[in-house]
XYZ file of C-alpha atoms in Angstrom:
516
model
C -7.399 15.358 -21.300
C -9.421 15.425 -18.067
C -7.577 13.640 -15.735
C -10.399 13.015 -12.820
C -12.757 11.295 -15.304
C -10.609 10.048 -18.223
C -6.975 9.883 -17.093
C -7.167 6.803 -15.013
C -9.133 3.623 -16.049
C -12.526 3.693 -13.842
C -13.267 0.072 -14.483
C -11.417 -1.726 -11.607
C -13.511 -4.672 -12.004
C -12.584 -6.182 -14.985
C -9.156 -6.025 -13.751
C -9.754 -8.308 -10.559
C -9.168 -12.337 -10.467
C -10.177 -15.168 -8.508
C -7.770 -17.116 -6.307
C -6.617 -21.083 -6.813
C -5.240 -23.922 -5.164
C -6.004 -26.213 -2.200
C -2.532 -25.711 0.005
C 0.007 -23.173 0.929
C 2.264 -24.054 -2.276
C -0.424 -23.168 -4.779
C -1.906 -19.982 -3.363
C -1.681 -17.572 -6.001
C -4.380 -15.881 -8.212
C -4.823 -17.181 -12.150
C -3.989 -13.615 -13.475
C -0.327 -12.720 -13.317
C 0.268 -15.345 -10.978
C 0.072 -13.006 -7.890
C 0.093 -13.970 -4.302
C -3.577 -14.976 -2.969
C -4.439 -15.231 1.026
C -6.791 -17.516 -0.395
C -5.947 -21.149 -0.095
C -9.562 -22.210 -0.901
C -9.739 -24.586 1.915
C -11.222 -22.453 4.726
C -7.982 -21.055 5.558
C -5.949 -18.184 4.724
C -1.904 -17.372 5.188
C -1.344 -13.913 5.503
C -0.721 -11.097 4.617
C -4.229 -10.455 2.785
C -2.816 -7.795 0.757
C 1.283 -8.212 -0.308
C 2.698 -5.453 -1.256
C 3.058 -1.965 0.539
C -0.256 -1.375 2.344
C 0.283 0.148 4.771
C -1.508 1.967 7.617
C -4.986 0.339 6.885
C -8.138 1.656 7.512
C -11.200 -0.647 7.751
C -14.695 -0.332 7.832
C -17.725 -2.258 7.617
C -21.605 -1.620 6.006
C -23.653 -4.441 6.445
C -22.041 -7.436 4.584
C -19.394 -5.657 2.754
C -15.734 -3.773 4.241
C -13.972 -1.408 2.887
C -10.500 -0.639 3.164
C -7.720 2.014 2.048
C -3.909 2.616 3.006
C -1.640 5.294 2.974
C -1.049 5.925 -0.467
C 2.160 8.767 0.252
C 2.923 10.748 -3.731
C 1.146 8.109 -5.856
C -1.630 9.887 -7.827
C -4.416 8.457 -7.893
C -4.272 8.271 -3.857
C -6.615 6.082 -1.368
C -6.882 3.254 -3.453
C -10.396 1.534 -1.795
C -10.521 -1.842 -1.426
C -14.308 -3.676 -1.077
C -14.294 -7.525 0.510
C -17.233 -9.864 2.001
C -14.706 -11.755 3.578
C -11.792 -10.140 5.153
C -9.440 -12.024 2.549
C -10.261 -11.440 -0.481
C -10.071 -8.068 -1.756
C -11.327 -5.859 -4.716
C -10.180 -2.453 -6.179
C -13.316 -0.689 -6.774
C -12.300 3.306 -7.107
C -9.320 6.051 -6.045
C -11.051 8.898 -3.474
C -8.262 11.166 -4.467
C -7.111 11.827 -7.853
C -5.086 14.901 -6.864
C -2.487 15.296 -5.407
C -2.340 17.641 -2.118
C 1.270 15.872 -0.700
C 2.173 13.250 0.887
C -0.671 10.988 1.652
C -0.299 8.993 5.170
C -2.526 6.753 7.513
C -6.005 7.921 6.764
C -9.078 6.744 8.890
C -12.162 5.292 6.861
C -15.763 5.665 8.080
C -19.439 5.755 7.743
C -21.700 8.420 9.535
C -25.293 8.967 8.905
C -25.158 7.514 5.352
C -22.167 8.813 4.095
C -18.889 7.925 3.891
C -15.422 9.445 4.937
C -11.950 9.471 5.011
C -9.683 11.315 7.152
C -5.993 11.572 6.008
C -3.410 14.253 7.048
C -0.800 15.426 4.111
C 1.161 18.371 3.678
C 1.075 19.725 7.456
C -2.577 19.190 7.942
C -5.670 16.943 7.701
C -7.659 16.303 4.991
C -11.470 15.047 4.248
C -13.067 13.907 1.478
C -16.414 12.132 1.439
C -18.728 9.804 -0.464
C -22.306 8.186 -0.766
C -21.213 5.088 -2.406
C -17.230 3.977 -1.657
C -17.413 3.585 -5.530
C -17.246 7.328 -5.929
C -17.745 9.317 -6.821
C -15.822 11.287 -3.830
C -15.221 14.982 -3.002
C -12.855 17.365 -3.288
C -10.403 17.240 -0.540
C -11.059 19.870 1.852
C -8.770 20.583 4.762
C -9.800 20.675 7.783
C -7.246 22.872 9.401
C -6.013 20.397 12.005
C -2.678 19.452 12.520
C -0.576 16.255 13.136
C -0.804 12.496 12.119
C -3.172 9.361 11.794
C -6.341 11.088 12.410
C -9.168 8.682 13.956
C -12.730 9.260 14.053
C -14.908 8.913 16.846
C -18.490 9.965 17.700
C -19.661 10.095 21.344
C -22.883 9.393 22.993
C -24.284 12.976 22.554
C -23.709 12.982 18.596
C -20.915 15.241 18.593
C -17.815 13.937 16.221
C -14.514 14.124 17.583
C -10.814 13.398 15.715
C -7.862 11.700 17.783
C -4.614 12.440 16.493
C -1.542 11.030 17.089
C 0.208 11.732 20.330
C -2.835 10.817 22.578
C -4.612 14.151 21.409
C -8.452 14.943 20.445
C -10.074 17.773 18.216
C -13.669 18.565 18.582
C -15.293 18.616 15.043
C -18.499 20.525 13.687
C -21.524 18.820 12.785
C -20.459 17.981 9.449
C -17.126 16.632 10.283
C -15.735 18.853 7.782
C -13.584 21.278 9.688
C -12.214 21.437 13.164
C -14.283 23.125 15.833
C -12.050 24.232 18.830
C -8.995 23.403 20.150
C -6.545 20.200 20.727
C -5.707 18.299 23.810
C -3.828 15.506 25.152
C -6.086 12.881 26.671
C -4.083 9.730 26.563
C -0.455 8.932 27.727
C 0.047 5.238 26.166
C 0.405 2.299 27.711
C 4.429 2.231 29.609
C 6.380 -0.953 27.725
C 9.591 -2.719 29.554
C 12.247 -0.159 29.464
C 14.796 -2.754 28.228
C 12.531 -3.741 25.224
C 14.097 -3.094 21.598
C 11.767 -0.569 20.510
C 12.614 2.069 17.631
C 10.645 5.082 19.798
C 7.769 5.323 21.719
C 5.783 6.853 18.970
C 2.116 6.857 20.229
C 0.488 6.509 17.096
C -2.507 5.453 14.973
C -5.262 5.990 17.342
C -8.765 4.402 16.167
C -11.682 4.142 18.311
C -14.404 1.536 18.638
C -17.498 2.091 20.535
C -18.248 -1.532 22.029
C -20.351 -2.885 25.326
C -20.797 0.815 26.942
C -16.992 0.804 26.599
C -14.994 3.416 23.944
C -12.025 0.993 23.043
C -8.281 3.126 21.597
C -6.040 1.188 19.315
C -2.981 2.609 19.496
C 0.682 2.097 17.792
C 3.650 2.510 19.965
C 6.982 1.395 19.443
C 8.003 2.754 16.026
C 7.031 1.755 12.894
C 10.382 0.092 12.022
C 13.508 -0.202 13.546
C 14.131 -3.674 15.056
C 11.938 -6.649 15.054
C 10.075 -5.807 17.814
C 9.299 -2.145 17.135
C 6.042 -1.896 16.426
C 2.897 -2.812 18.297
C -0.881 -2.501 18.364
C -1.456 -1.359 22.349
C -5.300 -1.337 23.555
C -7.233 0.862 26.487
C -10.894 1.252 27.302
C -13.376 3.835 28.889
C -16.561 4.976 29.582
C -16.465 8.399 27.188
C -13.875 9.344 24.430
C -12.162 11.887 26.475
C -11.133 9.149 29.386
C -9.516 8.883 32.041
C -7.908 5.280 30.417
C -7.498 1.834 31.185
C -4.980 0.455 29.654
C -5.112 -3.480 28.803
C -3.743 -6.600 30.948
C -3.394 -8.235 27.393
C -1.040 -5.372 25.902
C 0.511 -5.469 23.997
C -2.653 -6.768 21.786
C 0.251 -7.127 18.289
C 4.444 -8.046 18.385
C 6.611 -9.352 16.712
C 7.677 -12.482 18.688
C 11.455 -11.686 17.549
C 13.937 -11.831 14.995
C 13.129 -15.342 14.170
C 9.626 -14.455 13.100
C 8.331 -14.347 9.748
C 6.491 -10.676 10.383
C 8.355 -7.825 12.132
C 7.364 -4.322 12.920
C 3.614 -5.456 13.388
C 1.117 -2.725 14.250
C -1.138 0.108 13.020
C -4.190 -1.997 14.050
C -8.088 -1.035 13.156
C -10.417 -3.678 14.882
C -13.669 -4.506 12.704
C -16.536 -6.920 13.236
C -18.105 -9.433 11.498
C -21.612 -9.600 10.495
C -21.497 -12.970 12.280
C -20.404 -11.365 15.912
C -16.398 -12.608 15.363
C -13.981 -9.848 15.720
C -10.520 -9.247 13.842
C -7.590 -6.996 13.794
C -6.347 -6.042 10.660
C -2.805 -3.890 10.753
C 0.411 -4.370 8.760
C 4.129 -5.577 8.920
C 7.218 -6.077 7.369
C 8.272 -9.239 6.027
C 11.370 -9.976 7.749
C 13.192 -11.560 5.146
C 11.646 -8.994 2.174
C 11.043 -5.994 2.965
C 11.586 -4.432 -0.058
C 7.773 -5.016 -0.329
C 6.899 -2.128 2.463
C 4.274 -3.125 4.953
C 1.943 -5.485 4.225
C -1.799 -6.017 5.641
C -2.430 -8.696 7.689
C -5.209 -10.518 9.647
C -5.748 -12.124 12.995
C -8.792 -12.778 14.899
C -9.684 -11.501 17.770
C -11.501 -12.777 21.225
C -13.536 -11.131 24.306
C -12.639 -12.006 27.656
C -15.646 -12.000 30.255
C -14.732 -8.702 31.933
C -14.393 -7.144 28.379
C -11.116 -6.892 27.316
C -10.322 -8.094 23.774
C -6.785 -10.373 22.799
C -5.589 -12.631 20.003
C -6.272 -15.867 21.024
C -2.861 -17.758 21.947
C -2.771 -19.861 19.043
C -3.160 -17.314 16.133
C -0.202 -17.095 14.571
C 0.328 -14.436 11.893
C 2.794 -16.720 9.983
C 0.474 -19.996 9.980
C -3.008 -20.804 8.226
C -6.001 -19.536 10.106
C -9.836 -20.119 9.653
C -11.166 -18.037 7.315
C -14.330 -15.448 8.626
C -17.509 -16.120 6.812
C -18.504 -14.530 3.641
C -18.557 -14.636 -0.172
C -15.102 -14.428 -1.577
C -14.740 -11.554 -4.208
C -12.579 -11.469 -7.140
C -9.143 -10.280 -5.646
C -6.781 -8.347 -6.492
C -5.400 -5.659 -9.364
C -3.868 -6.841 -12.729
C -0.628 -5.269 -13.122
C 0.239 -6.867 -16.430
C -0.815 -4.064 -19.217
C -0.936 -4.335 -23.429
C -2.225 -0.806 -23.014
C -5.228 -1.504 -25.634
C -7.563 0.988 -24.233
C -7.175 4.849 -24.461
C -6.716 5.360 -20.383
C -3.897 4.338 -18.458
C -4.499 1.588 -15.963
C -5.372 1.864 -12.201
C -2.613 -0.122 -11.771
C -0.373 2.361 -12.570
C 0.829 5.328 -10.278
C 2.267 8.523 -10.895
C 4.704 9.929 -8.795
C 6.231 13.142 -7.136
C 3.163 14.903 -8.735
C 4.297 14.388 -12.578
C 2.599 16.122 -15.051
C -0.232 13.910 -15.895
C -0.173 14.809 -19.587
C 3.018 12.890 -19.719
C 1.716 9.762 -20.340
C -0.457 8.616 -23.246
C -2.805 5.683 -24.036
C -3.520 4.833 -27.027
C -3.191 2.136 -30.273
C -1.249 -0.340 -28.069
C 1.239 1.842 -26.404
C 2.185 4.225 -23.750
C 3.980 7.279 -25.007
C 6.092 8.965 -22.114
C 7.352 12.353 -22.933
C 10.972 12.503 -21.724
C 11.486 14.006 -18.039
C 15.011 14.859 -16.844
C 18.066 13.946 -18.304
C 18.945 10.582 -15.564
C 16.535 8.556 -12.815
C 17.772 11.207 -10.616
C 15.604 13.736 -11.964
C 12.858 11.987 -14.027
C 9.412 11.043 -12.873
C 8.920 7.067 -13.599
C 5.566 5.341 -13.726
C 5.417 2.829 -11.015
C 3.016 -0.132 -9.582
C 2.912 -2.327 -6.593
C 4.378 -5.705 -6.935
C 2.611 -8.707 -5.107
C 5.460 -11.403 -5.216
C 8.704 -11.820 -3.110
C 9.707 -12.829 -6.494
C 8.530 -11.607 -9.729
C 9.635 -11.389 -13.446
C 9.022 -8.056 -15.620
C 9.136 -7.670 -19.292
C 8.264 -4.245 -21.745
C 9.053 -3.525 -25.530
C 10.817 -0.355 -25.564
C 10.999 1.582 -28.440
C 13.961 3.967 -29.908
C 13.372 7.290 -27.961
C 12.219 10.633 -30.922
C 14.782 13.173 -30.420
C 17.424 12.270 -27.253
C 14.858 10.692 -25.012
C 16.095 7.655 -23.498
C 13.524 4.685 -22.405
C 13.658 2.015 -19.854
C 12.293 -0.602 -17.345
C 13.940 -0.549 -13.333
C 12.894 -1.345 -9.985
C 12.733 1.834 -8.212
C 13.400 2.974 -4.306
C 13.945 6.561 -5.118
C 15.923 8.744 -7.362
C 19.056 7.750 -5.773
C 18.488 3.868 -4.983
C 17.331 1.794 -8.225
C 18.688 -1.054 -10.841
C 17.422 -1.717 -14.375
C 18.353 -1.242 -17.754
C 18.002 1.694 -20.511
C 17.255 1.411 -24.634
C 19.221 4.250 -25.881
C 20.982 5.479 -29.259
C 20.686 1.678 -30.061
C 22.400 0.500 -27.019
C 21.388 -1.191 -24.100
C 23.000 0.324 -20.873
C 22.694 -1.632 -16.969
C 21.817 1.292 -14.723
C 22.305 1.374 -10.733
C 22.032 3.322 -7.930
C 23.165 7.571 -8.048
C 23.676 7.462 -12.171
C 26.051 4.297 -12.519
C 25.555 3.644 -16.307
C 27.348 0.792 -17.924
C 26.496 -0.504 -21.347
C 25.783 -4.216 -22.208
C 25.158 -3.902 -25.719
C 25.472 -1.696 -28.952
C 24.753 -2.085 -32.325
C 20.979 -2.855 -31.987
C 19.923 -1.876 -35.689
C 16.119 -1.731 -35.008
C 14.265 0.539 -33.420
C 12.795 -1.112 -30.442
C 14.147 -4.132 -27.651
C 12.266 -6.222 -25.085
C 13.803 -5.734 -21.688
C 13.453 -7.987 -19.020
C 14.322 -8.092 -15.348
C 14.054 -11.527 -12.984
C 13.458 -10.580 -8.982
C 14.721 -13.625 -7.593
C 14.197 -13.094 -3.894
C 16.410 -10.114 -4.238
C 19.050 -10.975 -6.651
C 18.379 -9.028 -9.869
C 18.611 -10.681 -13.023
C 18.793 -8.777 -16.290
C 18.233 -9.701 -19.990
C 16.864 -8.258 -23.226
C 15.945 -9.571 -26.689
C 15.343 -8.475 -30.464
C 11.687 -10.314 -30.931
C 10.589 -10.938 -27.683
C 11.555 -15.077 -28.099
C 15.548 -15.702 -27.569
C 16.586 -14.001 -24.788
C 20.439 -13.090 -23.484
C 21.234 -12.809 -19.875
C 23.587 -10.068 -18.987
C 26.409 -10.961 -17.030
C 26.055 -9.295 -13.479
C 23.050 -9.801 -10.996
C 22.629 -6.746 -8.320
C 21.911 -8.379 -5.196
C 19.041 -5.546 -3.294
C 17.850 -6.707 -0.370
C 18.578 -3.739 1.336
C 16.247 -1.550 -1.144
C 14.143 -0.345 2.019
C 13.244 1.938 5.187
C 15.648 0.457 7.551
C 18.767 1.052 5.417
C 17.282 3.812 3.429
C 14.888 5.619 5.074
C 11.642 7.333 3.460
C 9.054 4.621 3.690
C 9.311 3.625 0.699
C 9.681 0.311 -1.160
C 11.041 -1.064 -4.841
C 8.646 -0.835 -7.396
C 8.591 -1.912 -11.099
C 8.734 1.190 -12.748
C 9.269 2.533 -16.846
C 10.453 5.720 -17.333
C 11.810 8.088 -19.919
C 13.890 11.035 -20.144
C 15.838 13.288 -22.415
C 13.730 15.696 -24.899
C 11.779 13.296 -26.793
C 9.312 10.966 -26.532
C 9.349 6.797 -25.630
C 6.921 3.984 -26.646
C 6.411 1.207 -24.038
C 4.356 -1.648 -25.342
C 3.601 -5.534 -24.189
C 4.209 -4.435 -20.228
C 3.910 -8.154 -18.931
C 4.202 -8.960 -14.921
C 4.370 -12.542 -13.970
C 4.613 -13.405 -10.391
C 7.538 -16.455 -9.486
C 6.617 -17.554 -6.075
């Protein structure tokens, strides 16, 4: 099966929904009930995209923006996301559908009529390019330069240049393609209160914008987690790419206010323009009181002051509805829910820690997954991105061929996860580093519906025969602490099905309905 062209669903569209409702309590999309910016009253409550986007990338074409995120071992990678309106956002192709590592921070841009993306992974930086953001895209190529969150800038003479992280700059060739000379350090960062809680200084995420006979760097510093305060989006300014730098009066530009605040960790900011001359700032940031959901992408406008420096106005606040920028809204968002009628497996879907792709099957209703491992430890589960604080999952599992053992979790990584297992014709409650306790035996048919309730971070499990009367097991995990601050790796939990053992699992009916 070829895995570039068939593999994957292509059609992203059909998969997108509108947003409803008139005020903050009702704004969530029709499919799936999934969180919507949207509240269809000229406003919008961030984040624009819940989940764990992180890093974004924006760039504009005339009317329409594209974004993508870091995407780390999912394959497909660089999920690109197309918008007339800053909120509302559309899946509308992958630009990498191998996988070369670990995929983090890229930089998206247009030059002469064609599009790129920058991304570093596995030691290095990566390219790969496009006419239309709809694909199709290139090959990645490496470009032989080191280090992290690569930014794109072209100077005044037409050559292209790449800022890395660290205050650094690469010359590139003509093409952009490959590196063409040396690094060096042109940028120090802007010098924070040395009694500020900040994880590290971490001078990060450069991106350049070429504005008013003024280059403009957008910087990180500050760590991307850690406490509250962490992160931030820092700003300087000058006259050529290379410097020397003047660092902002308004820095930082993004921060967390404190632990009171709804959004912690903020930063990683790209600033884009409108077609209407308004400017924004999109970046990401924890949810302080969920973040099990990664970093999410948020949106704040931005003003110029007379002597050209560029701030959030005073009153924008992050956590609050804000004026919407002009445009046409687009249908938003992915479906996650999946009866698997089609012979490819959804774009919703993402495999892992570069699993064999020819492990999972489409086709007459059902995903077959061949058995990997013998536990979560050492399996490969199918995961997607959930787009609720709360959220309620249910999947028909079928009686594994052979030994192979099927189930439905929410996954951190091999060691941190809680679900629940069809096996032998008992039920088994699994949890973190291969706890296994069983809940129920005797199950004399060959398939169960499992269900598990996210209620802001108190598990709930259940399963049923038909898929009608449902029985609640008797414990609820309570996993708030499923994230990067207690856990490292920059991950989050994800709904995942997996199976292991020798033989082979049937999922059917996957069904994702968001609760808040």
């Amino acid at each position: 099966m070829n895995f570039k062209g068939s593999f994957f669903s292509c059609i992203f569209f059909s998969i997108s929904f509108t947003c409803y409702g008139q005020n903050t309590a009702k704004h969530k999309s029709s499919v799936d009930n999934q969180y919507c910016a949207d509240l269809q009253n000229g406003y919008f409550l961030n984040p624009i995209l819940k989940g764990n986007y992180a890093d974004p990338s924006v760039v504009r074409d005339g009317d329409d923006y594209y974004m993508t995120h870091s995407s780390f071992d999912n394959v497909p990678g660089l999920l690109i996301w197309h918008s007339k309106d800053l909120v509302n956002w559309q899946p509308i192709a992958n630009a990498l559908t191998e996988h070369v590592g670990g995929v983090w921070a890229p930089d998206i841009i247009k030059h002469k009529g064609l599009f790129y993306i920058y991304f570093p992974a596995n030691g290095t930086n990566w390219v790969v390019t496009a006419s239309n953001p709809a694909g199709p895209w290139s090959k990645p190529k490496d470009i032989k330069i080191g280090g992290i969150d690569p930014g794109h800038v072209v100077a005044q003479d037409g050559k292209r240049y790449l800022n890395i992280a660290g205050g650094n700059i690469v010359p590139l060739t003509d093409d952009g393609l490959s590196a063409n000379g040396p690094m060096k350090k042109i940028y120090e960062g802007w010098t924070y209160p040395k009694d500020w809680h900040v994880e590290c200084f971490c001078l990060e995420s450069p991106k350049l914008t070429y504005f008013n006979n003024y280059y403009y760097m957008t910087v990180a510093e500050g760590g991307t987690a850690g406490p509250p305060t962490s992160h931030m989006v820092v700003s300087a300014r000058s006259k050529t790419p290379f410097g020397p730098w003047e660092n902002s009066p308004f820095n930082p530009i993004v921060q967390s206010s404190g632990r009171s605040s709804k959004w912690a960790s903020t930063g990683h900011g790209t600033l884009v323009d409108a077609p209407d001359g308004s400017w924004w700032i999109i970046f990401h940031g924890f949810e302080r009181e969920n973040r099990t959901l990664g970093r999410q992408t948020l949106l704040l406008p931005i003003t110029w002051t007379k002597d050209g420096w560029f701030k959030v106005p005073g009153n924008a606040d992050p956590a609050a509805p804000l004026k919407k920028p002009a445009g046409k809204a687009v249908l938003h968002g992915i479906k996650l829910s999946d009866d698997f009628s089609g012979n490819n497996l959804g774009p919703q879907w993402n495999i892992i820690n570069n699993a064999n792709k020819e492990n999972f099957i489409v086709g007459d209703g059902a995903l077959t997954i061949k058995g990997i491992g013998n536990s979560i430890k050492n399996t490969q589960p199918l995961t997607l991105m959930p787009s609720n604080n709360s959220y309620e999952l249910t999947v028909n599992v079928s009686s594994g061929t052979n030994d192979a053992k099927g189930g439905l979790i929410l996954y951190y990584n091999s060691q941190y996860y809680a679900g629940l297992e069809f096996a032998n014709n008992r039920i088994y409650r699994l949890h973190n580093n291969g706890e296994r306790n069983e809940v129920a035996n005797a199950i004399n048919q060959d398939h169960v519906y499992l269900r598990l309730k996210n209620d802001h971070n108190d598990l709930l499990y259940y399963y049923s025969l038909d898929g009608e009367s449902w029985k609640r097991i008797d414990f609820v995990a309570e996993i708030s602490g499923y994230h990067h601050n207690v856990l490292s790796g920059w991950g989050y939990l994800k709904p995942a099905i997996f199976a292991t053992g020798n033989g082979e699992v049937k999922f059917r009916r996957f069904k994702y309905t968001g609760l808040n």
